[in-house]
Structures are given as structure tokens and as C-alpha cells.
XYZ file of C-alpha atoms in Angstrom:
523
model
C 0.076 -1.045 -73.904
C -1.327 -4.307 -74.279
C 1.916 -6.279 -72.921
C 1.234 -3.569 -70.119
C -2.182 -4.954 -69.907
C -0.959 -8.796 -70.093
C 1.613 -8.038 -67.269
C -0.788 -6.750 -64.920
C -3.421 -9.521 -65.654
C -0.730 -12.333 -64.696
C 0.295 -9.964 -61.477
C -3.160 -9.809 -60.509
C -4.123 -13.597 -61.360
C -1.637 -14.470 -59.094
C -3.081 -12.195 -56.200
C -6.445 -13.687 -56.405
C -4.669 -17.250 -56.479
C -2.852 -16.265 -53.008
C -6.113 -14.237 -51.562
C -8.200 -17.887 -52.636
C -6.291 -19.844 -50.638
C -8.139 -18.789 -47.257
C -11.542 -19.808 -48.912
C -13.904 -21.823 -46.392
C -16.762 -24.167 -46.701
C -19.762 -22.173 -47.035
C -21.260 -20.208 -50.111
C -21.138 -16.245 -47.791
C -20.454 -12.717 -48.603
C -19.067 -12.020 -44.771
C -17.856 -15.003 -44.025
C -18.150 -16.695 -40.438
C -15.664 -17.072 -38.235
C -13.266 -19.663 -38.325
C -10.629 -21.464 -35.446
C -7.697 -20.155 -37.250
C -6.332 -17.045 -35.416
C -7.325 -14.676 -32.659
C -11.137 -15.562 -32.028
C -11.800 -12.284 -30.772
C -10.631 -10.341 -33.979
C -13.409 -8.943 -35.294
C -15.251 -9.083 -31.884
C -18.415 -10.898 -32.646
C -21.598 -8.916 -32.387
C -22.480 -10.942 -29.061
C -19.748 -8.678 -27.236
C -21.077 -5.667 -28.283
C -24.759 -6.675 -27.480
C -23.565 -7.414 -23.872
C -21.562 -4.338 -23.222
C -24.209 -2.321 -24.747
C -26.707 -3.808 -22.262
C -24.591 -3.083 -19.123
C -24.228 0.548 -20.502
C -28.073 0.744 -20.977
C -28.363 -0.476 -17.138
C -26.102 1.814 -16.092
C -27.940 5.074 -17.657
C -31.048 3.227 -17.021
C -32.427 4.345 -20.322
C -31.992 2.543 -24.176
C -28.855 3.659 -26.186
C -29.322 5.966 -28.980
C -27.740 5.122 -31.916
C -24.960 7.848 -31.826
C -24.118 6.329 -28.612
C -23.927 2.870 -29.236
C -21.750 3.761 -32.810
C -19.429 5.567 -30.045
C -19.144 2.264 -27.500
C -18.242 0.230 -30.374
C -15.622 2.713 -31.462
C -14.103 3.105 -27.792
C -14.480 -1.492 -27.648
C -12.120 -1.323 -30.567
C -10.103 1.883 -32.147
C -9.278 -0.319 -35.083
C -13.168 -0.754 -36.039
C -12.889 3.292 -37.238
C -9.629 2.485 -39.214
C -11.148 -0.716 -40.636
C -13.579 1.591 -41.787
C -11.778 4.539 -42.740
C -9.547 2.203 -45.420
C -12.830 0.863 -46.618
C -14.508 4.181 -46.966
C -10.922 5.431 -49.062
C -11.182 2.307 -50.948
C -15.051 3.207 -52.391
C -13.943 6.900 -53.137
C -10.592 5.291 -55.191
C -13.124 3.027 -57.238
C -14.801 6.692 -58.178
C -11.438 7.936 -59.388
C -10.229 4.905 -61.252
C -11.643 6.395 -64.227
C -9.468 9.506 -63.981
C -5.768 7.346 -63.084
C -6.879 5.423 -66.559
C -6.898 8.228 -68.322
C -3.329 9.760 -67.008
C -1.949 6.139 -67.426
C -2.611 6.621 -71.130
C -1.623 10.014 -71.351
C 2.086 8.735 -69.690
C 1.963 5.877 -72.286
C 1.762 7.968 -74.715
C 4.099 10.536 -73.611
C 6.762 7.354 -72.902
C 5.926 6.245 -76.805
C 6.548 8.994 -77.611
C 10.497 10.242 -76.147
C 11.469 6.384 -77.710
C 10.025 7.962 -81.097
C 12.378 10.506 -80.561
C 14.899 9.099 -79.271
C 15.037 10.794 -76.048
C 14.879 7.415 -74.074
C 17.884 5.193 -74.245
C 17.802 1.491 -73.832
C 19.885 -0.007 -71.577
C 17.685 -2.784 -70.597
C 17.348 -6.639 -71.985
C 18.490 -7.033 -75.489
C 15.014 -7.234 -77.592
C 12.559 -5.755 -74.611
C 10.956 -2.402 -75.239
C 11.352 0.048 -72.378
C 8.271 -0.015 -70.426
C 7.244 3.106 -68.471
C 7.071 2.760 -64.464
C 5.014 5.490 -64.151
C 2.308 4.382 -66.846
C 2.663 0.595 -65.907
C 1.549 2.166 -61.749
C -1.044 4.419 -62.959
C -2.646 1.771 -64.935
C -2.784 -0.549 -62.388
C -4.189 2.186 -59.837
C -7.100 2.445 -62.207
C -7.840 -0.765 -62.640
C -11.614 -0.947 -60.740
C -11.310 -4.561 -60.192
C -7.886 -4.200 -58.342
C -8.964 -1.200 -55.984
C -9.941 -3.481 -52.992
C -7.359 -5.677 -53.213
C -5.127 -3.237 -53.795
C -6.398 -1.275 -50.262
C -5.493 -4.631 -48.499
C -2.008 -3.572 -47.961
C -3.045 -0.986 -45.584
C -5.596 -2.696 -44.037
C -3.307 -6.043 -43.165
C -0.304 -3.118 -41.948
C -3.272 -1.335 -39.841
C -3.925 -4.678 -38.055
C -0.819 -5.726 -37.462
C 0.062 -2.727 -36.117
C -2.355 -2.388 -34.079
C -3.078 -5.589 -32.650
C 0.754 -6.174 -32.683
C 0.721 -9.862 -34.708
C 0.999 -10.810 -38.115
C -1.376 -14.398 -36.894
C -4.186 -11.671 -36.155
C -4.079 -10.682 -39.755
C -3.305 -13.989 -41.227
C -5.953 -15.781 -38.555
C -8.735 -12.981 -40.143
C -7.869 -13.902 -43.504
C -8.378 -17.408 -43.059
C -11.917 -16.942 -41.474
C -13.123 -15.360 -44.600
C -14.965 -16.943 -46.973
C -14.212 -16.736 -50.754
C -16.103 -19.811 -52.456
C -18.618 -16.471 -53.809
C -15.873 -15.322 -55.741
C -13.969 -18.355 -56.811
C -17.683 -19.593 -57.966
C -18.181 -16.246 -59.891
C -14.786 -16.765 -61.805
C -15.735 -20.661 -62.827
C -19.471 -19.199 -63.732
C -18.459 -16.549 -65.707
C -15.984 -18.544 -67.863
C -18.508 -21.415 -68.676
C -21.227 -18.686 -69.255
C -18.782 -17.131 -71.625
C -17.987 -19.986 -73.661
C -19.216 -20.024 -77.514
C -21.565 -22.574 -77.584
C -23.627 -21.231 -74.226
C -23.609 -17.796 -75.518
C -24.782 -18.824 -78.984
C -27.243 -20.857 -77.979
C -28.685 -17.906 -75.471
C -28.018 -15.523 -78.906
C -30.349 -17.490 -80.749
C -33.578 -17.926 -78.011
C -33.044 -13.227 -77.478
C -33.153 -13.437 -81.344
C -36.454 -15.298 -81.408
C -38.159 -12.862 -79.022
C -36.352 -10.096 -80.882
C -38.176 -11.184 -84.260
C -41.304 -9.469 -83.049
C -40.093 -6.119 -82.959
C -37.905 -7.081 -86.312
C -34.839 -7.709 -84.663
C -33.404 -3.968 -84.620
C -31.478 -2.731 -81.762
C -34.409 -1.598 -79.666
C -35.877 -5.344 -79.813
C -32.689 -6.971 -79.080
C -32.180 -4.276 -76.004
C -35.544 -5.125 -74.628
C -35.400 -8.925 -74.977
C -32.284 -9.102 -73.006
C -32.505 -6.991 -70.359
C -35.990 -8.844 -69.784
C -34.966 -12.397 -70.672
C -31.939 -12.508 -69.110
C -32.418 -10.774 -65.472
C -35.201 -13.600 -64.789
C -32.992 -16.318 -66.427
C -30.889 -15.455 -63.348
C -32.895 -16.782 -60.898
C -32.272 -20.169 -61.945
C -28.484 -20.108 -63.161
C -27.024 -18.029 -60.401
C -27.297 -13.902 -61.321
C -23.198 -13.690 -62.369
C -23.849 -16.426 -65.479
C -27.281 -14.194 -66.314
C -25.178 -10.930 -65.814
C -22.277 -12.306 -67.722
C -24.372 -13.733 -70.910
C -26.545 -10.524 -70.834
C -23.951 -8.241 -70.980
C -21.907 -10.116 -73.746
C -25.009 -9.975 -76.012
C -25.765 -6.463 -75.076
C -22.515 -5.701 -76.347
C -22.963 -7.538 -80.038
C -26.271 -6.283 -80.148
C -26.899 -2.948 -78.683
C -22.924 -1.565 -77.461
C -21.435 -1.985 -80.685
C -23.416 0.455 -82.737
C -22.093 3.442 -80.312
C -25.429 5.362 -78.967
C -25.041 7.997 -77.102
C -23.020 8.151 -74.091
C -26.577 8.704 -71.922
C -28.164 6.154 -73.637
C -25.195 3.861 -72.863
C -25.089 4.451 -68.891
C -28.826 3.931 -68.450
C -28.547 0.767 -70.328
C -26.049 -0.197 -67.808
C -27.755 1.222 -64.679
C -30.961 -0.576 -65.932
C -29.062 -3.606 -66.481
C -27.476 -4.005 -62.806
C -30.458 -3.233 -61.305
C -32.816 -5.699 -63.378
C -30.142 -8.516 -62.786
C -30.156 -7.587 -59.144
C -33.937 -7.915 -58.976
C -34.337 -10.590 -60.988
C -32.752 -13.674 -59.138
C -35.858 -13.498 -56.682
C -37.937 -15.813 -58.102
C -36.131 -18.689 -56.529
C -33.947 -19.122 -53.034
C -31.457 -20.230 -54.400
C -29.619 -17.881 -57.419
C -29.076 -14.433 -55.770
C -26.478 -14.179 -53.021
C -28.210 -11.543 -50.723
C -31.142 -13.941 -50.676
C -29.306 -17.174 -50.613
C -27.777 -15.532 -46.738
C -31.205 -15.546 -45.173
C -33.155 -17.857 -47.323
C -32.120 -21.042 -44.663
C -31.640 -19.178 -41.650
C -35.415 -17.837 -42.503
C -36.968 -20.370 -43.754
C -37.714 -19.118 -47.426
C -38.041 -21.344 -49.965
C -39.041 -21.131 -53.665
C -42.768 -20.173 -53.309
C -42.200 -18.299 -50.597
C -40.071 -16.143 -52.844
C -41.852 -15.912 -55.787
C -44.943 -14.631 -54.096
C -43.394 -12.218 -51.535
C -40.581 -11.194 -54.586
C -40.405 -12.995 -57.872
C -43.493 -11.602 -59.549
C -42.893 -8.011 -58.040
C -39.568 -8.014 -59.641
C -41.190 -9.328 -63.139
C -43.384 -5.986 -62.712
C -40.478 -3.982 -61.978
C -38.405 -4.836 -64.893
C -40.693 -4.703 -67.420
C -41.813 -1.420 -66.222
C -38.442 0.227 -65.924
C -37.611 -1.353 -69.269
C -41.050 -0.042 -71.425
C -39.883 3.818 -69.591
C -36.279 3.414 -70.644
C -37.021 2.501 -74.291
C -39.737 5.356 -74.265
C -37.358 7.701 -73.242
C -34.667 6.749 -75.901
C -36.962 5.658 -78.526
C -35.504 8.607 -80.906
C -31.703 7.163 -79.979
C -33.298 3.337 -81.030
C -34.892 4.757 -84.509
C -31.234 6.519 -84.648
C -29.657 2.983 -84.308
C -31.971 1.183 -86.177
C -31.226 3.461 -88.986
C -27.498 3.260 -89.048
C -27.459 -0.543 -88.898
C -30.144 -0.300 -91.989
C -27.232 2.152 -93.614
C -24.059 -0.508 -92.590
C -22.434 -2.490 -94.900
C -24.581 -6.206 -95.030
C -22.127 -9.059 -93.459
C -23.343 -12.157 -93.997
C -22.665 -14.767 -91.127
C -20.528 -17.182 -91.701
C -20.039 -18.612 -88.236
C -21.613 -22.422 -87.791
C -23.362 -22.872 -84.662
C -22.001 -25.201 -81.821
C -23.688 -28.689 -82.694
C -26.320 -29.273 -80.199
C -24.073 -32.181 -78.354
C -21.634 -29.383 -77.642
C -23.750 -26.902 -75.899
C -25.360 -29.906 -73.933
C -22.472 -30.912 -72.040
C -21.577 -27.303 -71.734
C -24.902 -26.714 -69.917
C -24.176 -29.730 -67.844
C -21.010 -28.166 -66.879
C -22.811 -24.775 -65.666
C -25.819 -26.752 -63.670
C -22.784 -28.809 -62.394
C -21.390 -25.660 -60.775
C -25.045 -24.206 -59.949
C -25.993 -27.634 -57.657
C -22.448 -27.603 -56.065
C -21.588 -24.090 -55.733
C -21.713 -24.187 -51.639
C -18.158 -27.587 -52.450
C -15.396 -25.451 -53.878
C -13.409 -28.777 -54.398
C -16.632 -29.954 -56.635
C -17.206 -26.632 -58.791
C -12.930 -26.344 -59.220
C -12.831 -29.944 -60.463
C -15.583 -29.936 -62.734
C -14.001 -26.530 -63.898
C -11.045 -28.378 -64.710
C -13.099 -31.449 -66.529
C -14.617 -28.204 -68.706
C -11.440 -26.839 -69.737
C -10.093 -30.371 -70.894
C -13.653 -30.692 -72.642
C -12.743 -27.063 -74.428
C -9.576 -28.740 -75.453
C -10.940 -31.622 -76.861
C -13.621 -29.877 -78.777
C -11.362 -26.561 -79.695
C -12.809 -26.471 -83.103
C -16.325 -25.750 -81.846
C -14.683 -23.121 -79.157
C -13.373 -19.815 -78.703
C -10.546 -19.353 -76.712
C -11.561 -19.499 -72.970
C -10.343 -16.560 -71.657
C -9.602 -16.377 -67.634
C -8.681 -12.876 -67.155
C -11.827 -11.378 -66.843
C -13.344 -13.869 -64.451
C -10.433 -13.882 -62.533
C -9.647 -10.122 -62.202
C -13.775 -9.652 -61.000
C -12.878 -12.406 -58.967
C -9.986 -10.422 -57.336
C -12.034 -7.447 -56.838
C -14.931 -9.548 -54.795
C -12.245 -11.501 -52.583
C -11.056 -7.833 -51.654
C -14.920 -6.838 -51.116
C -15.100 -9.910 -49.006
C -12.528 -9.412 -46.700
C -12.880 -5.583 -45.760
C -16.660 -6.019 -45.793
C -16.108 -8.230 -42.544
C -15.012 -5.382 -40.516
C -18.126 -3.609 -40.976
C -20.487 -5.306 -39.275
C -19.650 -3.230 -36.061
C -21.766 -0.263 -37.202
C -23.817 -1.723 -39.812
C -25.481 -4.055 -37.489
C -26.593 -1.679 -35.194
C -27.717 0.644 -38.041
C -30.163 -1.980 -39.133
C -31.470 -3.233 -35.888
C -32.763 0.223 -35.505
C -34.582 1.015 -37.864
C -38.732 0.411 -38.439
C -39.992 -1.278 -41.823
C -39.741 1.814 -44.480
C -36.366 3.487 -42.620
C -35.357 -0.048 -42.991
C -36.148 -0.930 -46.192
C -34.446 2.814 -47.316
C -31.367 2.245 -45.245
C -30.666 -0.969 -46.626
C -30.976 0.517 -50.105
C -28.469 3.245 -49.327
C -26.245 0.922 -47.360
C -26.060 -1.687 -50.671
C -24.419 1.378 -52.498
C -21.392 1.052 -50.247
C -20.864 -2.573 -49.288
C -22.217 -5.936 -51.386
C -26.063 -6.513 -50.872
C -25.050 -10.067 -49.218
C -23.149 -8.605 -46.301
C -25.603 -6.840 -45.898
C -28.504 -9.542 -45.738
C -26.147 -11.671 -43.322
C -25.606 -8.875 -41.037
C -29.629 -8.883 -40.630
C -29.540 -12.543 -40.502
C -27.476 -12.037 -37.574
C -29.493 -9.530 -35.886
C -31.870 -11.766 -33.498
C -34.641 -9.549 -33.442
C -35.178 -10.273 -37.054
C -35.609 -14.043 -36.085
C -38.932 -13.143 -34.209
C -41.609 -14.465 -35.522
C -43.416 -10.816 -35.346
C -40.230 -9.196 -37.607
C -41.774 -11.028 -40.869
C -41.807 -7.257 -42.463
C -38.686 -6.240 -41.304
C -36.772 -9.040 -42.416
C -38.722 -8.423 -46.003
C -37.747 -5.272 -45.682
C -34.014 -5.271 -45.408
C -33.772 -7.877 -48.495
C -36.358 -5.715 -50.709
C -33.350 -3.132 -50.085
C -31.044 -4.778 -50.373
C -32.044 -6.235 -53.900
C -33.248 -3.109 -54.954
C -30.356 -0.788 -54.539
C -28.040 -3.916 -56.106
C -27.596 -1.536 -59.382
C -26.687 1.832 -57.884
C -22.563 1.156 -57.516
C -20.353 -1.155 -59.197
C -20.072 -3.057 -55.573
C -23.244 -3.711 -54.997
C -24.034 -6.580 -56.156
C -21.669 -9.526 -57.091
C -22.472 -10.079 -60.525
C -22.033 -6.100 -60.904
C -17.872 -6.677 -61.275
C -18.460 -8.964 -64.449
C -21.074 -6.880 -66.188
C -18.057 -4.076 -65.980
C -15.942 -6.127 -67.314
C -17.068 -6.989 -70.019
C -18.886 -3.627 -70.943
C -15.615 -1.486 -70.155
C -14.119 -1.390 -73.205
C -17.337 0.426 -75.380
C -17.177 3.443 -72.439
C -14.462 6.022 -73.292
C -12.015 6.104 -70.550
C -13.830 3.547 -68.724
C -17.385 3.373 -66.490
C -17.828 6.568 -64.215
C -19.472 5.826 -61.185
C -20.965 8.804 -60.790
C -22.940 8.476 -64.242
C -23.195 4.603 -63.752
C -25.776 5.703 -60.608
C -27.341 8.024 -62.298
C -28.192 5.464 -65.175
C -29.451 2.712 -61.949
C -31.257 5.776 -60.329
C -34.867 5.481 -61.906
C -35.106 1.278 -61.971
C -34.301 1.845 -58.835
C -37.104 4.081 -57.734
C -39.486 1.642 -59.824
C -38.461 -1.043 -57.825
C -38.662 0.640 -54.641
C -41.921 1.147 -55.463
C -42.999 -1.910 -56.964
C -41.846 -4.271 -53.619
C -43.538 -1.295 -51.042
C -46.844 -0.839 -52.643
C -47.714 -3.631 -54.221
């Protein structure tokens, strides 16, 4: 099972490298469009607005929703498809969990007939016989390949039906995927040994006032480390947070409740917490220029809000499982004493490592800048291997994979989730765009609004704070929500039996996200 696993991590490495290729110049969730290709494919939200207003003239009365959903439609049949594969893709991500579990049960069948005999090898002298139907299954429920993986229908559907493979290959080029070719570089520099030892060591500082048990090292992280994001980027805060969760909290196996709302809480805080600044959480960073935000702006209309928020949802969490923490706290009282061994990075080290990562953070919107200082850190890994762990690329580049594939079938859903916004009032809006980040990537869904001109008036101040507080807020509630979301799974997979269930994944994100709700309308 684990060459399995190794074959399917080059297969996919190399899809991301391919689906990279068409990145553009500017840091964006939706991406722009682009010269390359048919200009007209997506139809830009200008040539809806027009037709919609000569329909309106013609019934002499405004459009209701229903009906302007329907003109869309009629503009363009292949908006509904676009959709349809988009809306199949989010329902496969819900059953990944389930092909997992049937991929192992066929692996173990397969082991099983060779144990016996029953297979015969006719293959390469030395190779094992690998089983097709395990080796497809696993890959089916592999969450970070599911939107790549619904690209194939989506490129046949628009060749098809725009009857040119340059439509398809003109769309791909006008996407933009320096978001998740930035997320890949972040993630592995976050990951290193020396930046997540020296992050270890400040948690276990805080930690040392509640005696560094499991319940203190659970509340200093999700608290430290959601803020932290708001000033290196939310996937390096996500990706260090959920590494130390899993040393700290993970590895003593609490109960399987207590293990989802840790998650839930987590996405949710990390989602919140890079609005202190402009400059750290995508679905801010969309508006934040066209807007005019900048970092006070933020911090008094979000930041301290979102500090309110998390410490609030954290203090109910822990008081709900503060039996489960005395539980833990017990048994790692009860384990066996291992003494560390492990020298810290010297300080020199983890310096020029955090160099690296601010590198990255100041030139995140120049993919040729963040790859080739990527590069510089992986000769710098070399150089210093003694001091390093292995840097390992297949989790950044697999959550990679699965927000290029976000990317690109998010663009085609601007068509009805532009005029969705644009008609709503402040608390409809502020709802909406809580339910809508569920089901797309909070970013698109902040550049949609960006788009919308009636935001731009001076007079829509509260409903352009409106559809970000959503958007933020309702970051924790699905795996796709939020961009960092992708590498908190990753990393936090393996301690979930059979793999994160969506289903139980919102449940965990449900109450933060009330709190939160509550905390940016009232207060």
C-alpha cells in the first residue's frame, strides 16, 4: 500500500506541475481574464448586466432573482453544466471517505489471493502484482485529487460544447494559480524542523501556565497560531498549527468528537484570524485594494472581533471537553517517560529559514520570486541536512493540486453567484455569503463582490463588510472553504480512522461558527 501511495503522489505531482503551467501574474482565487483564448468564454458579468437591463426595459419592472438565474442559463447552457460538474465534484469530496475505505478493503482482499496463491504473476520479474481496482479506488478517495480529478469532464463539456479544444485551453490559461503554487512553497518552509521547533518552543512557554498538559497545549495553539496568521499568510499558520496539534494534542487519541471539534474549531479560528492585517488572508487580500482597506482599517472593523471570537469559542470548547482533557492529561501522566533527545536547530538556522518564509510572504503576488527563493531554500536544506528533516513535497503539492482544481471550476460560477450577492441587504448578505463559503473558496467569493459595482458605492460600506464577515466566518464549515483548509487535512488525516468526514468535520466548525457570526454582527 504505500508504493500504492508513492505511485499516486508522483501521478498527481505531475498533474499539478501541468495544471501550474497556466498560472498568471496576480495573487487571485478567480482569476481575471486573460488574452489567451476565446474572450467571451466565461462571458464577463458586463454581458449579463446589459442583457438583464434590456429585459428589465422590456417588462418594465426589476428582475427577480429566479428570473435573472434563468436569463443567464438561456445566455449560456454550458453555465448549468459548469455548475452541475462542480456541484458533483463537492458531493464526491463527501464520499471520499467511503472509496478509502473500499480501496483498503480491495487491498486487502488482493494481499490476500497472493497469500494464497490464487494470483499468478506474470508481470516484471521482482514487481509485486499491484491491484487495478485498489490502486483506482484509492485514488478516487483521495480529497485533494477530487477537483482535479472532475476536470476531465469539465474540459470534455467545453469542448463539446463550444466545439474547440483553444476554448478550453484559452480558459485554462486565464486562470490564475500563483494562490496555490504559493500555498505549496509556504507550507514546505513552514514545515521545515527548525521553523516548527522554534514555534514548538514559544506554544510551550504559554503552555507552562496551565502545566503543559494537553488541554494547555490545545488552547495555546489554536489561540497563538490563528492570529500568527495574519502576519505570515493563514496556510504557514494553518500548516504549523496543525503539525503541533498533532504532537501535542492528536497523538494521545481522544475521542473521535473531541477530535472533529478540534478540527472544526481549528479551520474556523485560522479563517478568522488573518484579519488583523490586509494583507495574510486571501478573501481579504481580493477586496482589500480594490476597497481601500488597509491595516487599521482591518483591525478595527475585524482584527479585534476575531481575537474575541476565538478566545470565546476556544474557553466553550475546552469547557465542554474538559472531562476528555483530565482523561488525556491522565494517560500522558500514566505513559512511559521519554526523555528528548532531539537538539534544537541553532538559532542561525531558523534565522535564515524565517528569512526564507518572509521572502515568500513580501513576494507572494511574483511567482518567479517565491519559486526561486524556494529553490535557494531547498539548496540551503541541503547544505545544512544535519540540522533538517527531510523536506517532504507531497503534501504541499497534492493541497496544491486540489486548490488549482478549486481555482479553475470556481471561475464558472460567477454567473449565479454574482447575482445572488448583489441581491441581498446587509444580514441576508452577510448569511448568504456564509452559506455560499461552504461550497466554493471564501476568495471567489470576496472577488465576485469586488466585482459587483454597487458594492463600490460609497453608501455600500456595510454591505461590502458584510459579504467578507461571511465570508471569513463560514471559512471552517467545509474542507473548501478556505485555502489553508486543504493543508490542515493533510496533515491531520492520518490520526482520523478512514479519513476526515465532511459531514462531522461541519459539525465540529458549526458552533465557532455561530460565535463568530455573532461576534462581527453585534459587536
Amino acid at each position: 500500500m504505500m508504493r500504492l501511495k508513492r505511485h499516486l503522489s508522483l501521478i498527481l505531482l505531475a498533474a499539478f506541475a501541468l495544471v501550474s503551467l497556466g498560472g498568471a501574474d496576480l495573487f487571485a482565487a478567480g482569476g481575471g481574464h486573460g488574452a489567451a483564448g476565446d474572450s467571451n468564454f466565461p462571458l464577463p458579468d458586463s454581458h449579463y448586466v446589459e442583457l438583464e437591463a434590456e429585459k428589465a426595459k422590456e417588462l418594465d419592472r426589476e428582475l427577480t432573482l429566479i428570473e435573472t438565474l434563468k436569463l443567464r442559463a438561456a445566455e449560456d447552457p454550458f453555465n448549468v453544466v459548469a455548475t452541475a460538474i462542480f456541484f458533483l465534484a463537492i458531493c464526491h469530496t463527501f464520499v471520499a471517505g467511503s472509496l478509502m475505505k473500499l480501496a483498503h478493503k480491495f487491498e486487502h482482499d488482493h494481499e490476500h489471493k497472493l497469500e494464497k496463491g490464487v494470483i499468478s504473476h506474470n508481470g516484471v520479474e521482482g514487481k509485486r502484482p499491484v491491484s487495478f481496482k485498489a490502486t483506482l479506488f484509492h485514488f478516487l478517495g483521495e480529497v485533494e485529487a477530487v477537483f482535479g480529478l472532475w476536470l476531465i469532464p469539465l474540459i470534455i463539456a467545453i469542448v463539446a460544447m463550444k466545439g474547440s479544444w483553444g476554448v478550453a485551453t484559452g480558459y485554462i490559461d486565464t486562470r490564475n494559480f500563483v494562490e496555490p503554487m504559493v500555498v505549496v512553497v509556504l507550507m514546505a518552509i513552514a514545515s521545515s524542523r527548525p521553523i516548527v521547533q522554534a514555534a514548538e518552543r514559544n506554544v510551550t512557554l504559554i503552555a507552562g501556565l496551565g502545566g503543559r498538559s494537553p488541554g494547555a497545549y490545545w488552547f495555546s495553539i489554536l489561540t497563538i497560531a490563528p492570529l500568527l496568521g495574519s502576519f505570515i499568510t493563514e496556510p504557514a499558520a494553518m500548516t504549523i498549527a496543525a503539525i503541533l496539534l498533532g504532537q501535542q494534542f492528536y497523538k494521545h487519541n481522544p475521542s473521535s468528537t473531541h477530535k472533529y471539534a478540534t478540527l472544526g474549531l481549528l479551520f474556523v479560528n485560522i479563517s478568522v484570524g488573518g484579519t488583523l492585517t490586509h494583507f495574510a488572508a486571501p478573501p481579504v487580500l481580493m477586496v482589500a485594494g480594490t476597497w481601500g482597506w488597509d491595516m487599521p482599517f482591518m483591525f478595527f472593523n475585524y482584527g479585534w472581533k476575531a481575537i474575541v471570537g476565538i478566545l470565546i469559542s476556544n474557553v466553550i470548547y475546552f469547557a465542554i471537553f474538559r472531562k476528555s482533557f483530565s482523561d488525556l492529561k491522565k494517560k500522558v501522566a500514566e505513559s512511559p517517560k521519554i526523555e528528548k533527545t532531539e537538539s534544537n536547530a541553532p538559532t542561525w538556522i531558523v534565522t535564515v529559514h524565517a528569512i526564507f518564509l518572509a521572502w515568500t510572504i513580501i513576494v507572494l503576488h511574483h511567482p518567479a520570486l517565491f519559486i526561486g527563493g524556494f529553490l535557494f531554500f531547498l539548496a540551503f536544506t541541503m547544505a545544512t541536512d544535519h540540522h533538517q528533516y527531510q523536506i517532504s513535497l507531497k503534501g504541499p503539492m497534492l493541497v496544491g493540486f486540489f486548490l488549482a482544481g478549486l481555482v479553475t471550476h470556481g471561475g464558472l460560477q460567477g454567473w449565479w453567484i454574482s447575482p445572488v450577492l448583489s441581491s441581498l441587504t446587509e444580514l441576508p448578505l452577510f448569511i448568504g455569503s456564509t452559506v455560499l463559503t461552504a461550497f466554493n473558496d471564501n476568495a471567489a467569493i470576496t472577488y465576485l463582490a469586488s466585482q459587483v459595482p454597487a458594492f463600490s458605492e460609497p453608501e455600500a460600506a456595510a454591505l461590502r463588510y458584510a459579504v467578507v464577515a461571511g465570508a471569513v466566518t463560514g471559512g471552517g464549515l467545509t474542507v473548501i472553504a478556505n485555502a489553508p483548509n486543504p493543508a490542515g487535512q493533510s496533515l491531520l488525516n492520518k490520526y482520523f480512522d478512514g479519513g476526515i468526514a465532511p459531514i462531522k468535520l461541519m459539525a465540529g466548525a458549526l458552533l465557532p461558527t455561530v460565535i463568530l457570526a455573532l461576534c462581527f454582527m453585534i459587536l
